[in-house]
């Protein structure tokens, strides 16, 4: 077990609560005086009282994601789709080593896709579509051997579409509506530095 501290998980979730506006009061039960966050709504835990799911899709939340989310080491599902979240995806999300599903689609997230997401070796679903993400697609993401569903469409990504590793099974649908994205890098026909990335 090694030093598991439930209040640390509580702190991580409460940091998120403080960072977002919650007009629908969906986080009302997130009370930091209750040391065990497993009693909070939209939070699911395993038998060891470790947080395994955050289900906050379509909850009218606005504000920023917080780096403290990276402390939820047993988290398998991070569902924050269809909100009005802004700012960057924290690189600390790459520390969620149990993560199976990362759903941040249909928000207003900006910045680039953190290369640290390539450490999420159990990840099956990566859906970041419908944001305002810029920059290149990190080539390290092609190492995600378990990835079954990838959607990066409807952003402002640039550069080329990697086609090696796990990316060889994804169609153009995963990448459409990124006007500055070129690709895929088939047989070296498109260089990695193509695709108009210099403006940022």
Short mmCIF file of C-alpha atoms in Angstrom, two decimals:
data_model
loop_
_atom_site.label_atom_id
_atom_site.label_comp_id
_atom_site.label_asym_id
_atom_site.label_seq_id
_atom_site.Cartn_x
_atom_site.Cartn_y
_atom_site.Cartn_z
CA UNK A 1 0.00 0.00 0.00
CA UNK A 2 2.95 2.29 0.79
CA UNK A 3 1.82 5.53 2.35
CA UNK A 4 -1.58 5.97 0.70
CA UNK A 5 -3.11 9.14 1.99
CA UNK A 6 -6.80 9.59 1.17
CA UNK A 7 -6.64 13.27 2.02
CA UNK A 8 -4.11 13.75 -0.78
CA UNK A 9 -6.72 12.46 -3.26
CA UNK A 10 -9.23 14.74 -1.60
CA UNK A 11 -6.83 17.66 -2.07
CA UNK A 12 -6.36 16.84 -5.76
CA UNK A 13 -10.11 16.80 -6.39
CA UNK A 14 -10.72 19.86 -4.27
CA UNK A 15 -8.06 21.72 -6.27
CA UNK A 16 -10.18 20.98 -9.36
CA UNK A 17 -13.31 22.16 -7.61
CA UNK A 18 -11.62 25.46 -6.69
CA UNK A 19 -10.32 25.97 -10.24
CA UNK A 20 -13.68 25.65 -12.02
CA UNK A 21 -16.95 27.51 -12.03
CA UNK A 22 -19.85 25.17 -11.33
CA UNK A 23 -23.16 26.93 -12.08
CA UNK A 24 -25.11 23.65 -11.85
CA UNK A 25 -23.67 22.78 -8.41
CA UNK A 26 -22.63 19.32 -9.61
CA UNK A 27 -19.62 19.51 -7.25
CA UNK A 28 -21.64 20.56 -4.23
CA UNK A 29 -20.93 17.28 -2.43
CA UNK A 30 -17.14 17.77 -2.82
CA UNK A 31 -16.56 18.74 0.78
CA UNK A 32 -12.90 18.80 1.87
CA UNK A 33 -13.89 18.14 5.47
CA UNK A 34 -14.99 14.64 4.39
CA UNK A 35 -11.59 13.06 4.08
CA UNK A 36 -12.85 10.21 1.92
CA UNK A 37 -13.78 11.54 -1.55
CA UNK A 38 -15.45 8.21 -2.38
CA UNK A 39 -18.67 9.58 -0.90
CA UNK A 40 -18.70 12.51 -3.35
CA UNK A 41 -21.02 12.53 -6.37
CA UNK A 42 -19.44 11.81 -9.79
CA UNK A 43 -16.47 10.08 -8.10
CA UNK A 44 -16.05 6.28 -8.22
CA UNK A 45 -13.55 4.38 -6.08
CA UNK A 46 -12.19 0.85 -5.90
CA UNK A 47 -12.23 -1.37 -2.80
CA UNK A 48 -9.11 0.34 -1.49
CA UNK A 49 -10.89 3.72 -1.60
CA UNK A 50 -8.72 4.89 -4.49
CA UNK A 51 -10.44 7.13 -7.03
CA UNK A 52 -10.92 5.25 -10.31
CA UNK A 53 -13.43 7.42 -12.20
CA UNK A 54 -14.32 11.08 -12.50
CA UNK A 55 -17.55 11.44 -14.43
CA UNK A 56 -18.08 15.13 -15.10
CA UNK A 57 -19.10 15.13 -18.75
CA UNK A 58 -21.66 17.71 -19.82
CA UNK A 59 -21.65 19.36 -16.38
CA UNK A 60 -21.47 23.06 -17.47
CA UNK A 61 -18.08 23.44 -15.79
CA UNK A 62 -15.78 26.27 -16.87
CA UNK A 63 -12.25 27.11 -15.80
CA UNK A 64 -8.94 25.28 -15.89
CA UNK A 65 -7.74 21.74 -15.41
CA UNK A 66 -5.29 21.49 -12.53
CA UNK A 67 -1.92 19.71 -12.33
CA UNK A 68 -3.03 18.08 -9.05
CA UNK A 69 -5.14 15.66 -11.14
CA UNK A 70 -1.87 13.82 -11.75
CA UNK A 71 -1.95 12.58 -8.13
CA UNK A 72 -4.95 10.29 -8.81
CA UNK A 73 -2.73 7.32 -9.62
CA UNK A 74 -5.51 4.73 -9.82
CA UNK A 75 -7.73 6.89 -12.04
CA UNK A 76 -8.95 4.89 -15.04
CA UNK A 77 -11.59 7.22 -16.50
CA UNK A 78 -11.23 10.99 -16.72
CA UNK A 79 -14.49 12.16 -18.29
CA UNK A 80 -14.66 15.94 -18.62
CA UNK A 81 -16.16 16.22 -22.11
CA UNK A 82 -18.70 18.86 -23.20
CA UNK A 83 -17.85 21.54 -20.68
CA UNK A 84 -16.35 25.00 -21.13
CA UNK A 85 -12.88 24.22 -19.83
CA UNK A 86 -10.04 26.49 -20.97
CA UNK A 87 -6.27 26.59 -20.73
CA UNK A 88 -3.76 23.81 -21.28
CA UNK A 89 -3.93 20.08 -20.65
CA UNK A 90 -1.58 19.71 -17.64
CA UNK A 91 1.48 17.59 -18.42
CA UNK A 92 0.87 15.89 -15.04
CA UNK A 93 -2.05 13.98 -16.63
CA UNK A 94 0.73 11.81 -18.09
CA UNK A 95 1.30 10.49 -14.56
CA UNK A 96 -2.12 8.79 -14.42
CA UNK A 97 -0.58 5.41 -15.11
CA UNK A 98 -3.84 3.45 -14.79
CA UNK A 99 -5.79 5.67 -17.21
CA UNK A 100 -7.89 3.82 -19.80
CA UNK A 101 -10.01 6.70 -21.08
CA UNK A 102 -9.16 10.42 -21.41
CA UNK A 103 -12.20 12.29 -22.71
CA UNK A 104 -11.71 16.05 -22.91
CA UNK A 105 -13.61 16.60 -26.15
CA UNK A 106 -15.82 19.63 -26.82
CA UNK A 107 -14.19 22.14 -24.50
CA UNK A 108 -12.11 25.27 -25.25
CA UNK A 109 -8.73 23.83 -24.34
CA UNK A 110 -5.68 25.50 -25.91
CA UNK A 111 -1.96 24.86 -26.12
CA UNK A 112 -0.35 21.69 -27.35
CA UNK A 113 -0.96 18.02 -26.62
CA UNK A 114 1.48 17.11 -23.82
CA UNK A 115 4.04 14.49 -24.93
CA UNK A 116 3.72 13.08 -21.39
CA UNK A 117 0.45 11.41 -22.49
CA UNK A 118 2.66 8.84 -24.22
CA UNK A 119 3.35 7.36 -20.74
CA UNK A 120 -0.30 6.26 -20.40
CA UNK A 121 0.41 2.68 -21.43
CA UNK A 122 -3.11 1.39 -20.60
CA UNK A 123 -4.89 4.14 -22.56
CA UNK A 124 -7.56 2.87 -24.95
CA UNK A 125 -9.59 6.03 -25.60
CA UNK A 126 -8.02 9.43 -26.28
CA UNK A 127 -10.63 11.95 -27.39
CA UNK A 128 -9.49 15.57 -27.54
CA UNK A 129 -11.63 16.64 -30.50
CA UNK A 130 -13.53 19.92 -30.64
CA UNK A 131 -11.03 22.07 -28.74
CA UNK A 132 -8.57 24.74 -29.87
CA UNK A 133 -5.39 22.72 -29.47
CA UNK A 134 -2.35 23.83 -31.48
CA UNK A 135 1.14 22.53 -32.20
CA UNK A 136 2.27 19.16 -33.47
CA UNK A 137 0.90 15.74 -32.61
CA UNK A 138 3.62 14.29 -30.33
CA UNK A 139 5.18 11.35 -32.17
CA UNK A 140 5.63 9.56 -28.84
CA UNK A 141 1.87 8.93 -28.80
CA UNK A 142 2.41 6.26 -31.46
CA UNK A 143 3.90 4.11 -28.65
CA UNK A 144 0.45 3.73 -27.04
CA UNK A 145 -0.01 0.09 -28.01
CA UNK A 146 -3.46 -0.28 -26.41
CA UNK A 147 -5.01 2.77 -28.08
CA UNK A 148 -8.26 1.77 -29.79
CA UNK A 149 -9.99 5.10 -30.29
CA UNK A 150 -8.23 8.35 -31.17
CA UNK A 151 -10.03 11.58 -32.06
CA UNK A 152 -8.01 14.76 -32.51
CA UNK A 153 -10.38 16.28 -35.07
CA UNK A 154 -11.66 19.87 -35.03
CA UNK A 155 -8.61 21.54 -33.49
CA UNK A 156 -5.84 23.69 -34.97
CA UNK A 157 -3.04 21.14 -34.91
CA UNK A 158 -0.18 21.50 -37.38
CA UNK A 159 2.70 19.49 -38.78
CA UNK A 160 2.21 15.97 -40.04
CA UNK A 161 0.08 13.02 -38.98
CA UNK A 162 2.30 10.25 -37.59
CA UNK A 163 1.54 6.90 -39.18
CA UNK A 164 3.82 4.53 -37.28
CA UNK A 165 3.10 2.31 -34.28
CA UNK A 166 -0.47 2.33 -33.00
CA UNK A 167 -1.34 5.24 -35.34
CA UNK A 168 -1.25 3.02 -38.42
CA UNK A 169 -4.80 1.81 -37.68
CA UNK A 170 -6.44 5.25 -37.45
CA UNK A 171 -8.09 6.82 -40.48
CA UNK A 172 -8.14 10.46 -41.52
CA UNK A 173 -11.39 10.80 -39.60
CA UNK A 174 -9.34 10.90 -36.38
CA UNK A 175 -7.56 14.04 -37.63
CA UNK A 176 -10.05 15.89 -39.85
CA UNK A 177 -10.74 19.61 -39.61
CA UNK A 178 -7.23 20.59 -38.60
CA UNK A 179 -6.51 22.86 -41.59
CA UNK A 180 -2.75 23.09 -40.94
CA UNK A 181 -2.24 19.34 -40.51
CA UNK A 182 -0.59 17.43 -43.36
CA UNK A 183 -0.17 13.76 -43.80
CA UNK A 184 -0.03 11.02 -43.10
CA UNK A 185 3.74 10.43 -43.08
CA UNK A 186 3.37 7.49 -45.43
CA UNK A 187 6.64 6.03 -46.66
CA UNK A 188 8.41 9.30 -46.03
CA UNK A 189 6.33 11.18 -48.62
CA UNK A 190 5.58 13.96 -46.15
CA UNK A 191 8.39 15.28 -43.96
CA UNK A 192 7.73 15.64 -40.23
CA UNK A 193 8.51 19.35 -40.41
CA UNK A 194 5.86 19.99 -43.07
CA UNK A 195 2.47 21.40 -42.21
CA UNK A 196 2.94 25.07 -41.36
CA UNK A 197 3.79 25.02 -37.65
CA UNK A 198 5.92 28.16 -37.60
CA UNK A 199 3.33 30.74 -36.70
CA UNK A 200 3.13 29.63 -33.07
#
